Every structure is written in structure tokens, then in C-alpha cells.
PDB file of C-alpha atoms in Angstrom:
ATOM      1  CA  MET A  16      94.594 -88.904 228.988  1.00 43.00           C
ATOM      2  CA  PRO A  17      97.342 -88.739 226.346  1.00 51.00           C
ATOM      3  CA  TRP A  18      96.755 -92.314 225.045  1.00 51.00           C
ATOM      4  CA  ARG A  19      94.379 -93.605 222.405  1.00 53.00           C
ATOM      5  CA  LEU A  20      94.759 -97.136 221.057  1.00 54.00           C
ATOM      6  CA  CYS A  21      93.916 -97.354 217.345  1.00 57.00           C
ATOM      7  CA  ILE A  22      94.272-100.625 215.546  1.00 57.00           C
ATOM      8  CA  PHE A  23      94.187-100.346 211.790  1.00 57.00           C
ATOM      9  CA  PRO A  24      93.185-102.082 209.580  1.00 55.00           C
ATOM     10  CA  GLU A  25      92.495-105.185 211.781  1.00 61.00           C
ATOM     11  CA  ILE A  26      93.078-106.808 215.073  1.00 61.00           C
ATOM     12  CA  ARG A  27      96.745-106.666 216.138  1.00 60.00           C
ATOM     13  CA  GLN A  28      98.574-109.863 215.148  1.00 63.00           C
ATOM     14  CA  GLN A  29     101.669-111.341 216.820  1.00 65.00           C
ATOM     15  CA  ASP A  30     104.003-110.501 213.891  1.00 71.00           C
ATOM     16  CA  ASP A  31     102.756-106.923 213.354  1.00 75.00           C
ATOM     17  CA  PHE A  32     104.839-103.800 213.979  1.00 81.00           C
ATOM     18  CA  VAL A  33     103.401-101.530 216.672  1.00 83.00           C
ATOM     19  CA  THR A  34     103.576 -97.760 216.669  1.00 87.00           C
ATOM     20  CA  ILE A  35     102.889 -95.944 219.905  1.00 89.00           C
ATOM     21  CA  THR A  36     102.056 -92.278 219.511  1.00 91.00           C
ATOM     22  CA  TYR A  37     102.186 -89.968 222.527  1.00 93.00           C
ATOM     23  CA  ASP A  38     100.724 -86.456 222.702  1.00 94.00           C
ATOM     24  CA  ASN A  39     102.693 -84.602 225.384  1.00 96.00           C
ATOM     25  CA  SER A  40     100.260 -81.644 225.246  1.00 94.00           C
ATOM     26  CA  GLN A  41      97.703 -83.919 226.972  1.00 93.00           C
ATOM     27  CA  GLU A  42     100.066 -84.956 229.793  1.00 93.00           C
ATOM     28  CA  THR A  43      98.784 -84.431 233.330  1.00 92.00           C
ATOM     29  CA  ASP A  44     101.953 -85.258 235.250  1.00 93.00           C
ATOM     30  CA  PRO A  45     103.754 -81.952 235.783  1.00 94.00           C
ATOM     31  CA  GLY A  46     107.156 -83.764 235.708  1.00 93.00           C
ATOM     32  CA  LEU A  47     106.482 -84.986 232.203  1.00 95.00           C
ATOM     33  CA  GLN A  48     104.991 -81.850 230.693  1.00 95.00           C
ATOM     34  CA  ASN A  49     106.817 -79.833 228.012  1.00 96.00           C
ATOM     35  CA  LEU A  50     109.284 -82.602 227.107  1.00 96.00           C
ATOM     36  CA  GLY A  51     112.155 -81.615 224.845  1.00 94.00           C
ATOM     37  CA  LEU A  52     112.884 -83.303 221.530  1.00 93.00           C
ATOM     38  CA  ASN A  53     115.229 -85.844 223.158  1.00 94.00           C
ATOM     39  CA  ASP A  54     113.518 -86.232 226.528  1.00 95.00           C
ATOM     40  CA  CYS A  55     110.758 -88.815 225.831  1.00 96.00           C
ATOM     41  CA  TYR A  56     111.329 -92.519 226.640  1.00 94.00           C
ATOM     42  CA  LEU A  57     109.225 -95.620 226.877  1.00 92.00           C
ATOM     43  CA  TYR A  58     109.357 -98.184 229.648  1.00 88.00           C
ATOM     44  CA  LEU A  59     108.378-101.476 227.978  1.00 87.00           C
ATOM     45  CA  ALA A  60     107.493-104.870 229.500  1.00 85.00           C
ATOM     46  CA  ALA A  61     106.216-107.986 227.798  1.00 82.00           C
ATOM     47  CA  ARG A  62     103.866-110.294 229.631  1.00 80.00           C
ATOM     48  CA  THR A  63     103.858-113.841 228.394  1.00 78.00           C
ATOM     49  CA  ASP A  64     101.553-115.309 231.056  1.00 77.00           C
ATOM     50  CA  ALA A  65     100.066-114.407 234.450  1.00 75.00           C
ATOM     51  CA  PHE A  66     103.411-114.818 236.212  1.00 76.00           C
ATOM     52  CA  THR A  67     106.159-113.817 233.768  1.00 77.00           C
ATOM     53  CA  ILE A  68     107.040-110.268 232.765  1.00 78.00           C
ATOM     54  CA  TYR A  69     110.097-109.380 230.646  1.00 79.00           C
ATOM     55  CA  THR A  70     111.105-105.777 231.179  1.00 79.00           C
ATOM     56  CA  PHE A  71     113.262-104.174 228.562  1.00 78.00           C
ATOM     57  CA  GLY A  72     116.397-102.793 230.194  1.00 69.00           C
ATOM     58  CA  ASP A  73     115.852-104.753 233.445  1.00 63.00           C
ATOM     59  CA  ASP A  74     119.022-106.173 234.907  1.00 57.00           C
ATOM     60  CA  GLY A  75     117.160-109.246 236.177  1.00 55.00           C
ATOM     61  CA  VAL A  76     116.816-107.967 239.732  1.00 57.00           C
ATOM     62  CA  ALA A  77     113.215-107.399 240.796  1.00 54.00           C
ATOM     63  CA  GLY A  78     112.660-103.853 242.051  1.00 58.00           C
ATOM     64  CA  THR A  79     115.522-102.244 240.122  1.00 60.00           C
ATOM     65  CA  ALA A  80     114.287 -98.932 238.759  1.00 67.00           C
ATOM     66  CA  PHE A  81     114.273 -98.480 234.973  1.00 74.00           C
ATOM     67  CA  ASP A  82     116.670 -95.689 233.966  1.00 81.00           C
ATOM     68  CA  PRO A  83     115.860 -94.470 230.481  1.00 85.00           C
ATOM     69  CA  ALA A  84     119.252 -92.713 230.231  1.00 81.00           C
ATOM     70  CA  ASP A  85     120.808 -96.181 230.016  1.00 83.00           C
ATOM     71  CA  HIS A  86     118.557 -97.263 227.142  1.00 85.00           C
ATOM     72  CA  PRO A  87     118.668 -94.935 224.108  1.00 91.00           C
ATOM     73  CA  GLU A  88     116.833 -97.635 222.110  1.00 90.00           C
ATOM     74  CA  CYS A  89     113.754 -96.789 224.231  1.00 92.00           C
ATOM     75  CA  GLN A  90     113.767 -93.121 223.165  1.00 95.00           C
ATOM     76  CA  MET A  91     110.643 -91.951 221.320  1.00 96.00           C
ATOM     77  CA  SER A  92     111.059 -89.945 218.138  1.00 96.00           C
ATOM     78  CA  ALA A  93     109.809 -86.371 218.247  1.00 96.00           C
ATOM     79  CA  SER A  94     107.750 -85.044 215.371  1.00 93.00           C
ATOM     80  CA  LEU A  95     109.312 -81.980 213.877  1.00 90.00           C
ATOM     81  CA  ASP A  96     106.014 -81.053 212.255  1.00 93.00           C
ATOM     82  CA  GLU A  97     103.834 -81.396 215.293  1.00 93.00           C
ATOM     83  CA  PRO A  98     105.390 -80.137 218.583  1.00 92.00           C
ATOM     84  CA  GLY A  99     104.652 -82.409 221.509  1.00 94.00           C
ATOM     85  CA  ILE A 100     104.010 -85.529 219.410  1.00 95.00           C
ATOM     86  CA  PHE A 101     106.339 -88.508 219.932  1.00 96.00           C
ATOM     87  CA  THR A 102     106.254 -91.953 218.294  1.00 95.00           C
ATOM     88  CA  PHE A 103     107.903 -95.301 218.745  1.00 94.00           C
ATOM     89  CA  THR A 104     107.700 -98.209 216.299  1.00 93.00           C
ATOM     90  CA  PHE A 105     108.813-101.762 217.123  1.00 90.00           C
ATOM     91  CA  LEU A 106     108.127-105.445 216.588  1.00 86.00           C
ATOM     92  CA  PRO A 107     107.557-106.688 220.165  1.00 82.00           C
ATOM     93  CA  GLU A 108     108.787-110.242 219.671  1.00 79.00           C
ATOM     94  CA  SER A 109     112.013-109.008 218.149  1.00 84.00           C
ATOM     95  CA  PHE A 110     112.468-106.054 220.537  1.00 85.00           C
ATOM     96  CA  PHE A 111     112.335-108.229 223.637  1.00 82.00           C
ATOM     97  CA  GLU A 112     114.568-111.012 222.295  1.00 81.00           C
ATOM     98  CA  GLY A 113     117.155-111.926 224.968  1.00 76.00           C
ATOM     99  CA  VAL A 114     115.773-109.527 227.586  1.00 72.00           C
ATOM    100  CA  PRO A 115     116.174-110.848 231.149  1.00 65.00           C
ATOM    101  CA  SER A 116     113.037-111.499 233.204  1.00 60.00           C
ATOM    102  CA  ASN A 117     112.513-109.668 236.449  1.00 58.00           C
ATOM    103  CA  ILE A 118     110.728-112.814 237.678  1.00 57.00           C
ATOM    104  CA  ASP A 119     113.081-115.726 236.933  1.00 56.00           C
ATOM    105  CA  GLN A 120     116.164-113.923 235.550  1.00 56.00           C
ATOM    106  CA  SER A 121     116.218-116.020 232.402  1.00 67.00           C
ATOM    107  CA  PRO A 122     116.311-114.377 228.956  1.00 71.00           C
ATOM    108  CA  TYR A 123     113.214-113.972 226.881  1.00 74.00           C
ATOM    109  CA  ALA A 124     113.378-116.731 224.281  1.00 75.00           C
ATOM    110  CA  GLY A 125     110.433-115.945 222.045  1.00 73.00           C
ATOM    111  CA  GLN A 126     107.467-117.239 224.054  1.00 73.00           C
ATOM    112  CA  ALA A 127     104.143-115.936 222.815  1.00 72.00           C
ATOM    113  CA  MET A 128     103.151-112.673 224.380  1.00 73.00           C
ATOM    114  CA  ASP A 129      99.605-113.824 225.226  1.00 70.00           C
ATOM    115  CA  ASN A 130      98.936-110.896 227.574  1.00 73.00           C
ATOM    116  CA  GLY A 131     100.595-108.190 225.508  1.00 79.00           C
ATOM    117  CA  VAL A 132     103.017-105.327 226.104  1.00 84.00           C
ATOM    118  CA  ARG A 133     102.796-102.859 228.983  1.00 85.00           C
ATOM    119  CA  PHE A 134     104.242 -99.434 228.709  1.00 89.00           C
ATOM    120  CA  TYR A 135     104.466 -95.905 230.098  1.00 90.00           C
ATOM    121  CA  VAL A 136     106.236 -92.712 229.111  1.00 92.00           C
ATOM    122  CA  THR A 137     109.027 -91.379 231.249  1.00 92.00           C
ATOM    123  CA  ARG A 138     112.156 -89.276 231.024  1.00 93.00           C
ATOM    124  CA  ALA A 139     115.563 -89.509 232.629  1.00 90.00           C
ATOM    125  CA  GLY A 140     115.488 -88.574 236.294  1.00 88.00           C
ATOM    126  CA  HIS A 141     111.680 -88.603 236.568  1.00 89.00           C
ATOM    127  CA  THR A 142     110.101 -90.065 239.721  1.00 85.00           C
ATOM    128  CA  PHE A 143     106.421 -90.997 239.761  1.00 84.00           C
ATOM    129  CA  LEU A 144     104.296 -90.187 242.803  1.00 84.00           C
ATOM    130  CA  GLY A 145     102.934 -93.691 243.359  1.00 81.00           C
ATOM    131  CA  PRO A 146     103.071 -96.447 240.748  1.00 80.00           C
ATOM    132  CA  PRO A 147     103.600 -95.392 237.154  1.00 82.00           C
ATOM    133  CA  PRO A 148     100.520 -95.452 234.880  1.00 83.00           C
ATOM    134  CA  SER A 149      99.895 -98.798 233.193  1.00 78.00           C
ATOM    135  CA  ASN A 150      98.962 -99.018 229.512  1.00 82.00           C
ATOM    136  CA  THR A 151      98.645-102.352 227.714  1.00 80.00           C
ATOM    137  CA  ILE A 152      98.671-103.333 224.069  1.00 77.00           C
ATOM    138  CA  GLY A 153      97.105-106.785 223.779  1.00 70.00           C
ATOM    139  CA  LEU A 154      98.630-109.222 221.333  1.00 63.00           C
ATOM    140  CA  ILE A 155      96.862-112.040 219.510  1.00 56.00           C
ATOM    141  CA  ASN A 156      98.688-115.411 219.492  1.00 52.00           C
ATOM    142  CA  CYS A 157      97.624-116.976 216.201  1.00 50.00           C
ATOM    143  CA  ASP A 158      99.741-120.152 216.539  1.00 47.00           C
TER     144      ASP A 158
END
């Protein structure tokens, strides 16, 4: 599995930046192996409660496939020192601001992300056999 969640120095707080690091050398999906420097993207979705998910890059229509080629802001940065290592740093609450919901088609307006951020790695033109893998970063709502 190419993912390891490491929280340092404490439990993740709502206003903390998050860095996702991906090691492509551990990838088991043949369609995602040996990614080039500009090929690695993240699909990101924020879950604010059991029924509401805000997907970055979603056009508000449930079932519309995420196309990373349309969202350069979701591109992971390749490490020049370590081939196959990609990172992405963001502040979830800011990143999702104004993103339409694929549930009710209203823009994300800063609700607490009580259930966290879901993500997976993809590349332009990639099709998963079955549902994409689901990874979650839980967020603490300290309000």
C-alpha cells in the first residue's frame, strides 16, 4: 500500500495544513505505475456530515467523472531528489471554499469537516477497475 498517515507533532486540527505524500514505487495499479513528473493528481472530497460530500472539481452533477486534466491545482509535486515521490500540501477548509456539492449542488461555505477529507491518486485518462481506492484524513472540529 503506498499510503502511510503520519500526524506530527499532534492530532490534526481543523486549521492545520495537510501534506499528502505518495510513493509511486509502491503502487499496485498497473495504470498508475511509473508516473512521470507531471502525471500525478489527487481527487479530493470533503465530507462535512454523513450526507454531504464536497468534491473538488465536481460540476455539481452526481456521477460526473473527475477529470484531473481540467484541474491543475490538484496536481501533486514531484520530488526531484527522490524519484517516484509526490507531495501535495493544502489547507482543507480554504481549498474547498466555494466548491459545489455533488449532493445538493450548493457551494461549500465553510462548514466544519467533521468526517474529514477523502482522496485518491489518479492521472489524466486513467480508469479504475471498480471503485477507486478510498483514503481518509480525519479532521478534528475544535469549535
